[in-house]
Amino acid sequence: MARKISIKQAVNEALDQEMARDPAVICMGEDIVGGTGAGGEADAWGGVLGVTKGLYAKYGDRLMDTPLSESAYIGAAIGAAACGMRPVAELMFIDFMGVCFDQIYNQAAKFRYMFGGKAETPVVIRAMVGAGFRAAAQHSQMLTPLFTHIPGLKVVCPSTPYDTKGLLIQSIRDNDPVIFCEHKALYGIEGEVPEASYTIPLSEANIVREGKHCSIVTYGLMVHRSLEAAATLAKEGIEVDIVDLRSLSPLDLDTVLDSVTKTGRLVCVDEASPRCNIATDISAQVAMQAFSALKAQIEMVTPPHTPVPFSPTLEDLYIPSAAQIAAAVRKTIKGGQA
Amino acid sequence: MARKISIKQAVNEALDQEMARDPAVICMGEDIVGGTGAGGEADAWGGVLGVTKGLYAKYGDRLMDTPLSESAYIGAAIGAAACGMRPVAELMFIDFMGVCFDQIYNQAAKFRYMFGGKAETPVVIRAMVGAGFRAAAQHSQMLTPLFTHIPGLKVVCPSTPYDTKGLLIQSIRDNDPVIFCEHKALYGIEGEVPEASYTIPLSEANIVREGKHCSIVTYGLMVHRSLEAAATLAKEGIEVDIVDLRSLSPLDLDTVLDSVTKTGRLVCVDEASPRCNIATDISAQVAMQAFSALKAQIEMVTPPHTPVPFSPTLEDLYIPSAAQIAAAVRKTIKGGQA
Amino acid sequence: MTNPFPLSKDDLLKCYRTMRTIREFEERLHVDFSRGDIPGFVHLYAGEEAAATGIMKHLNSGDRIASTHRGHGHCISKGVDVVAMMKEIYGKKGGTGNGKGGSMHIADLSMGMMGANGILGAGAPLVCGAALAAKFRNKGEVAISFVGDGASNQGTFLESLNLAAVWNLPALFVVENNGYAESTARDYATAVDSYVDRAAGFGMPGITVDGTDFFAVYEAAGEIIQRAREGGGPSLLECKMVRFYGHFEGDAQTYRATGELDDIRANHDCLKKFGVQVTAAGVISAAELQAIDQQVLAVIEDAVQQAKAAPLPTLADLTTDVYISY
Amino acid sequence: MTNPFPLSKDDLLKCYRTMRTIREFEERLHVDFSRGDIPGFVHLYAGEEAAATGIMKHLNSGDRIASTHRGHGHCISKGVDVVAMMKEIYGKKGGTGNGKGGSMHIADLSMGMMGANGILGAGAPLVCGAALAAKFRNKGEVAISFVGDGASNQGTFLESLNLAAVWNLPALFVVENNGYAESTARDYATAVDSYVDRAAGFGMPGITVDGTDFFAVYEAAGEIIQRAREGGGPSLLECKMVRFYGHFEGDAQTYRATGELDDIRANHDCLKKFGVQVTAAGVISAAELQAIDQQVLAVIEDAVQQAKAAPLPTLADLTTDVYISY
Ligand SMILES: Cc1ncc(C[n+]2csc(CCOP(=O)(O)OP(=O)(O)O)c2C)c(N)n1
Ligand SMILES: Cc1ncc(C[n+]2csc(CCOP(=O)(O)OP(=O)(O)O)c2C)c(N)n1
Ligand SMILES: [Mg+2]
Ligand SMILES: [Mg+2]
């Protein structure tokens, strides 16, 4: 287990292993091969950031470049899934969901229910989420709450290479539609990942740090910011539990409730916009189901209710920081003492 | 103030008065006139449920039927708004947002911020929301949280004819994009409405019933279910405050916090799907900002995490009932005593 | 007398039975809806039977279709069980979706019927996917997207035309042009006169036929389906047709010109036309058709009775079938 | 010597200056980006200048355009201030969006520039709206949607063609066909060879021109813009053109054929072509062009210096400009 690879490589390896294992797995997206129809290198891009690079050489036409028509090709992935394939469609940036959302929430998500349980739609939609790339308002959103809100969709957002590989393989094998969110600012981070194939259930949160004074519940990039905050707080004698949700839907609420029951305090950290987001979702569930365990107010750390700004100065202020998270922990700890 | 009209008439009257007042107000949508290009009656429909009926006779080409191309015509409304008009576009059912969402959340909602404050987009998008029509999974959703999540959008959902007229006129005059949600099951309810034009600010919740034992925070159809529940509870000696949010974004959180501070208990009722919805949003804000006022766990009453079922039997079980709301109130009251 | 038609007498009788079943299914819904027996929105296919039937006659259960909000005709001609359909429309257990979907969401994947759809144009991308799956399976299967003239202006539909052509999919696009989208005239809402031109804008062949003429539909569909099976790629077929009833049940249809409905029923009834064609040719007798009419009436009556008698779903059904249980 | 061109010498010099300004703006960004001075995604318009300039020459500030992710050329030729643009790209106060938008969101509504756009095809519906507003204003204004060959397959764009034709809007659609969408070839991703056919599929006239020939663009655009001003409705103009750089800065462009880039620079440089045309006709001297080149270099250098010196936005700016304050 000594080998270290990046999240980018973990995505590639998961796709590689599943494509090798199951001929029903096919991939489609804009430039996921790259150079199709052009006069130069085949497999020229492997996706806009090179995540799928090399797979075309192995699997040929099972990876397909698409026209710029997200409704058509995401819908095609969904339709193919309803007809026995296991497509993995790449929506380059999650921000583009607005041109193809219907296929996702009115079609894929609802088939099973509307058809009385007689449909399976094993499709995975991979998309880059999150800020930090100076990519501005239309290429930096999280939007995870929009998918989490929809019954019938599963929503996954890993924070480590290990989780990425295991969750992506599980998502591909899952028979429900899964929105697989890859944080673009995390592609480069490395971690130990077994070479062999393995899965992680979509229903288990992960406690990435243990502590008794306060629970931090979060996911994605914010797991790392929370770990930073935890290190700072530890120096002050404050020990936090950090719950990495990994899967936003289905939600492993039990792990959250157990943690809060232990610590009595909760800070929810979410990179998504503040209204109706994952932080409010978790906070509300805790205020309903573990109220008596709470020793103080719940705190939420989120960006402001604004689009993501372009200017690096502003974007850095926009994304929740370790300092803001630490401050929120201190605040709820103080709140309970008041 | 004795005249009673329905919500449907209130919408029509608001549009009528604003079109009369301001030539920049134009309306567009599928069949909002009806019969365009056909050989029979002009103004044949006035919208699928007749809400805009009669306006064409008065304002002619300022009402436009559209092809079935929501992206194009909702986008056109937004573009026209950025060029000095005040369009009111009808998205027949909010469920259709999936084919035009990009224009709403990446365009209209973000112009002002991305352009450094130098744009105004005074567009109103009217849409029918909610269940109860036996219209099944793709014509019965609330989806209010999806819009509320987006910075830059305002989201309104009235529960009475009086509020409908005042809020719609205000929405048309507002210089930000407004999603105006009309609950189809409420079109027929009647109430007193002044004939003269008037506005209601988009930032004020309304206390529709006062009581000291528990706060119910809700909007839309659920206001009426909550009032029913309140009547039942009153017979048991339980008096509830009912806060009708009216505007989901911007949110009048102060009124909510004041109510909870008074009662010490909160039940949030939302017809939208349970994850990341308005109920979790309000609950979380209260658990953060008025925690010390809370005497018991917060309760949320929502539909289950499923698509809206077609069968009347199931749909009636799906929509939160007065009985469920009353039970939640009793539960939080009991919770505080335990 | 020799049979001048491209189908055997047996097949002709089958097709007539299918068309008549659709017609009586819809006529019965019309009556039962006005009586208040049927909940929700109901869009009737009456008058358009020849299109669905003429096309579906070329398909096997491995071939797939995606339908519209006006889906009963597609379902019946694709072989979906009429009793299960009726139960679904009544919101009962035993319906195609156990009452969870209703008229706008009837589906039967085992018969290659991927669903009626409440979202206009949404079937077209799905059909690209079904055709892609067919391409990978490599057994010569095809997939067909039905779309109304109104929905032919949806971006999802237009994108799908391009994608199907780019991927050279065995996908067919049938525009059911009944002249109206709800109350709005096609000629107002669609910028081009001929769908042949629209198809050409996406690099695919297009054909226009009289959709009330079963044999015209059958022939044109046969040609493009065969081409798709052989790897020749997608095509678009426009069927010009008429809608006997309003957009949905309850529509007063004041947007129609005076006399329009009478003319439709009198001169553009695809069932009448079919009857005249096959009896005039002496291949089938009027009595044989009438016998089928009687049988079909009984079938529909039975379906309604079964639907009425079927149990309602219960609270336990509310939360099942969202996700797959593992 | 008489002037054989449809523009006065003065106007020709202005157009050359515009094209050269775009070119140098982009060349400079290319250098500064590779140096790490510029954050985010930057898509350069270098090589495509003749299209924006030849079209925009026909417009007034009451006419509106909606641009793409590759928007600098459209902005400059529509009259957006180069210094404010450069500040925006550097993320500084005083930028067109005070640093909040960046390269992909430069806009200046006062100049009729409705915004670059990070969402492909999204400008087309907006332009329908701008054209609708123009129709209500009734002053003969037009609105133009720019779209790449890749984005011409987006449903939003396709729907807009139909809507513009149905409403007979003074809207123009310019397809900037540079042969690629990112790394994917146009000929793979677009099912039809000619955009004239696609336009015909939506009932509107289409024209294809050599987008690297300023005069060809100028003439074709003039015709369709004039028609739209007079109430003749929408048209589509395809400009065949070349992209000097990669899709975005950082693109290694290995998908290009060997020699492709050399050929582009050598034989398809719209600025060189323009220079040859106007000097050969004896209307403008090489020295006059060189003088402009020098002036433009100074303008760009100044813009960069101003951008570098401009203040950064601060925390106080983070939460302003979302909603309008009342
Ligand atoms: C995306 C979307 N927009 C609007 C509607 C509402 N709607 C349902 S049917 C219909 C008219 C459809 O016309 P057409 O496509 O010609 O089919 P027809 O009803 O004539 O068979 C409309 C506007 C919808 N269901 N989905
Ligand atoms: C809806 C959407 N899908 C995908 C993208 C990602 N993307 C940005 S530019 C681009 C290629 C655009 O090609 P084209 O339209 O030909 O314009 P060009 O870059 O050649 O000028 C893609 C795929 C996007 N920005 N928006
Ligand atoms: Mg129609
Ligand atoms: Mg291009």
PDB file of N, CA and C in Angstrom, chain D residues 78-113:
ATOM      1  N   LYS D  78     -16.131  46.273 -30.741  1.00  0.00           N
ATOM      2  CA  LYS D  78     -17.407  46.929 -30.370  1.00  0.00           C
ATOM      3  C   LYS D  78     -17.151  48.198 -29.567  1.00  0.00           C
ATOM      4  N   GLY D  79     -15.875  48.491 -29.329  1.00  0.00           N
ATOM      5  CA  GLY D  79     -15.560  49.762 -28.697  1.00  0.00           C
ATOM      6  C   GLY D  79     -15.348  49.729 -27.200  1.00  0.00           C
ATOM      7  N   VAL D  80     -15.210  48.549 -26.638  1.00  0.00           N
ATOM      8  CA  VAL D  80     -14.952  48.482 -25.198  1.00  0.00           C
ATOM      9  C   VAL D  80     -13.526  48.978 -24.944  1.00  0.00           C
ATOM     10  N   ASP D  81     -13.363  49.702 -23.878  1.00  0.00           N
ATOM     11  CA  ASP D  81     -12.084  50.324 -23.549  1.00  0.00           C
ATOM     12  C   ASP D  81     -11.011  49.266 -23.268  1.00  0.00           C
ATOM     13  N   VAL D  82      -9.898  49.395 -23.972  1.00  0.00           N
ATOM     14  CA  VAL D  82      -8.841  48.399 -23.882  1.00  0.00           C
ATOM     15  C   VAL D  82      -8.188  48.377 -22.490  1.00  0.00           C
ATOM     16  N   VAL D  83      -8.079  49.505 -21.896  1.00  0.00           N
ATOM     17  CA  VAL D  83      -7.481  49.552 -20.559  1.00  0.00           C
ATOM     18  C   VAL D  83      -8.383  48.855 -19.546  1.00  0.00           C
ATOM     19  N   ALA D  84      -9.674  49.134 -19.626  1.00  0.00           N
ATOM     20  CA  ALA D  84     -10.619  48.490 -18.707  1.00  0.00           C
ATOM     21  C   ALA D  84     -10.636  46.978 -18.935  1.00  0.00           C
ATOM     22  N   MET D  85     -10.489  46.568 -20.183  1.00  0.00           N
ATOM     23  CA  MET D  85     -10.424  45.129 -20.484  1.00  0.00           C
ATOM     24  C   MET D  85      -9.194  44.496 -19.845  1.00  0.00           C
ATOM     25  N   MET D  86      -8.058  45.177 -20.036  1.00  0.00           N
ATOM     26  CA  MET D  86      -6.816  44.619 -19.516  1.00  0.00           C
ATOM     27  C   MET D  86      -6.865  44.536 -17.983  1.00  0.00           C
ATOM     28  N   LYS D  87      -7.401  45.571 -17.371  1.00  0.00           N
ATOM     29  CA  LYS D  87      -7.548  45.532 -15.903  1.00  0.00           C
ATOM     30  C   LYS D  87      -8.434  44.357 -15.484  1.00  0.00           C
ATOM     31  N   GLU D  88      -9.483  44.127 -16.249  1.00  0.00           N
ATOM     32  CA  GLU D  88     -10.385  43.028 -15.912  1.00  0.00           C
ATOM     33  C   GLU D  88      -9.645  41.692 -15.977  1.00  0.00           C
ATOM     34  N   ILE D  89      -8.868  41.538 -17.023  1.00  0.00           N
ATOM     35  CA  ILE D  89      -8.144  40.277 -17.215  1.00  0.00           C
ATOM     36  C   ILE D  89      -7.107  40.073 -16.112  1.00  0.00           C
ATOM     37  N   TYR D  90      -6.608  41.172 -15.602  1.00  0.00           N
ATOM     38  CA  TYR D  90      -5.664  41.093 -14.476  1.00  0.00           C
ATOM     39  C   TYR D  90      -6.388  41.012 -13.123  1.00  0.00           C
ATOM     40  N   GLY D  91      -7.705  41.072 -13.147  1.00  0.00           N
ATOM     41  CA  GLY D  91      -8.462  40.958 -11.890  1.00  0.00           C
ATOM     42  C   GLY D  91      -8.399  42.189 -11.013  1.00  0.00           C
ATOM     43  N   LYS D  92      -8.371  43.357 -11.652  1.00  0.00           N
ATOM     44  CA  LYS D  92      -8.169  44.582 -10.893  1.00  0.00           C
ATOM     45  C   LYS D  92      -9.396  45.491 -10.855  1.00  0.00           C
ATOM     46  N   LYS D  93      -9.407  46.359  -9.886  1.00  0.00           N
ATOM     47  CA  LYS D  93     -10.431  47.412  -9.838  1.00  0.00           C
ATOM     48  C   LYS D  93     -10.277  48.305 -11.064  1.00  0.00           C
ATOM     49  N   GLY D  94     -11.366  48.841 -11.520  1.00  0.00           N
ATOM     50  CA  GLY D  94     -11.306  49.646 -12.744  1.00  0.00           C
ATOM     51  C   GLY D  94     -11.449  48.795 -13.990  1.00  0.00           C
ATOM     52  N   GLY D  95     -11.439  47.458 -13.832  1.00  0.00           N
ATOM     53  CA  GLY D  95     -11.737  46.579 -14.964  1.00  0.00           C
ATOM     54  C   GLY D  95     -13.203  46.716 -15.324  1.00  0.00           C
ATOM     55  N   THR D  96     -13.554  46.214 -16.506  1.00  0.00           N
ATOM     56  CA  THR D  96     -14.957  46.332 -16.935  1.00  0.00           C
ATOM     57  C   THR D  96     -15.909  45.804 -15.866  1.00  0.00           C
ATOM     58  N   GLY D  97     -15.503  44.782 -15.162  1.00  0.00           N
ATOM     59  CA  GLY D  97     -16.329  44.229 -14.092  1.00  0.00           C
ATOM     60  C   GLY D  97     -15.640  44.364 -12.748  1.00  0.00           C
ATOM     61  N   ASN D  98     -14.779  45.352 -12.639  1.00  0.00           N
ATOM     62  CA  ASN D  98     -14.027  45.553 -11.386  1.00  0.00           C
ATOM     63  C   ASN D  98     -13.306  44.297 -10.915  1.00  0.00           C
ATOM     64  N   GLY D  99     -12.898  43.474 -11.880  1.00  0.00           N
ATOM     65  CA  GLY D  99     -12.132  42.271 -11.545  1.00  0.00           C
ATOM     66  C   GLY D  99     -12.988  41.083 -11.152  1.00  0.00           C
ATOM     67  N   LYS D 100     -14.291  41.266 -11.136  1.00  0.00           N
ATOM     68  CA  LYS D 100     -15.147  40.161 -10.698  1.00  0.00           C
ATOM     69  C   LYS D 100     -15.434  39.157 -11.801  1.00  0.00           C
ATOM     70  N   GLY D 101     -15.268  39.601 -13.049  1.00  0.00           N
ATOM     71  CA  GLY D 101     -15.652  38.721 -14.148  1.00  0.00           C
ATOM     72  C   GLY D 101     -14.484  38.011 -14.811  1.00  0.00           C
ATOM     73  N   GLY D 102     -13.441  38.757 -15.106  1.00  0.00           N
ATOM     74  CA  GLY D 102     -12.300  38.165 -15.802  1.00  0.00           C
ATOM     75  C   GLY D 102     -12.532  38.053 -17.301  1.00  0.00           C
ATOM     76  N   SER D 103     -11.563  37.454 -17.959  1.00  0.00           N
ATOM     77  CA  SER D 103     -11.556  37.362 -19.428  1.00  0.00           C
ATOM     78  C   SER D 103     -12.865  36.829 -19.991  1.00  0.00           C
ATOM     79  N   MET D 104     -13.444  35.819 -19.355  1.00  0.00           N
ATOM     80  CA  MET D 104     -14.637  35.187 -19.924  1.00  0.00           C
ATOM     81  C   MET D 104     -15.924  35.969 -19.687  1.00  0.00           C
ATOM     82  N   HIS D 105     -15.811  37.096 -18.959  1.00  0.00           N
ATOM     83  CA  HIS D 105     -17.047  37.817 -18.638  1.00  0.00           C
ATOM     84  C   HIS D 105     -16.921  39.320 -18.839  1.00  0.00           C
ATOM     85  N   ILE D 106     -16.107  39.710 -19.803  1.00  0.00           N
ATOM     86  CA  ILE D 106     -15.995  41.136 -20.099  1.00  0.00           C
ATOM     87  C   ILE D 106     -17.283  41.603 -20.762  1.00  0.00           C
ATOM     88  N   ALA D 107     -17.819  42.690 -20.251  1.00  0.00           N
ATOM     89  CA  ALA D 107     -19.051  43.236 -20.814  1.00  0.00           C
ATOM     90  C   ALA D 107     -19.007  44.747 -20.707  1.00  0.00           C
ATOM     91  N   ASP D 108     -19.762  45.398 -21.551  1.00  0.00           N
ATOM     92  CA  ASP D 108     -19.955  46.839 -21.411  1.00  0.00           C
ATOM     93  C   ASP D 108     -21.278  47.166 -22.075  1.00  0.00           C
ATOM     94  N   LEU D 109     -22.313  47.138 -21.259  1.00  0.00           N
ATOM     95  CA  LEU D 109     -23.654  47.315 -21.810  1.00  0.00           C
ATOM     96  C   LEU D 109     -23.817  48.691 -22.439  1.00  0.00           C
ATOM     97  N   SER D 110     -23.065  49.675 -21.954  1.00  0.00           N
ATOM     98  CA  SER D 110     -23.193  51.022 -22.518  1.00  0.00           C
ATOM     99  C   SER D 110     -22.693  51.061 -23.958  1.00  0.00           C
ATOM    100  N   MET D 111     -21.822  50.111 -24.314  1.00  0.00           N
ATOM    101  CA  MET D 111     -21.343  50.028 -25.693  1.00  0.00           C
ATOM    102  C   MET D 111     -22.107  48.963 -26.478  1.00  0.00           C
ATOM    103  N   GLY D 112     -23.160  48.414 -25.898  1.00  0.00           N
ATOM    104  CA  GLY D 112     -23.930  47.377 -26.595  1.00  0.00           C
ATOM    105  C   GLY D 112     -23.253  46.024 -26.574  1.00  0.00           C
ATOM    106  N   MET D 113     -22.271  45.862 -25.686  1.00  0.00           N
ATOM    107  CA  MET D 113     -21.561  44.590 -25.580  1.00  0.00           C
ATOM    108  C   MET D 113     -22.121  43.844 -24.380  1.00  0.00           C
TER     109      MET D 113
END
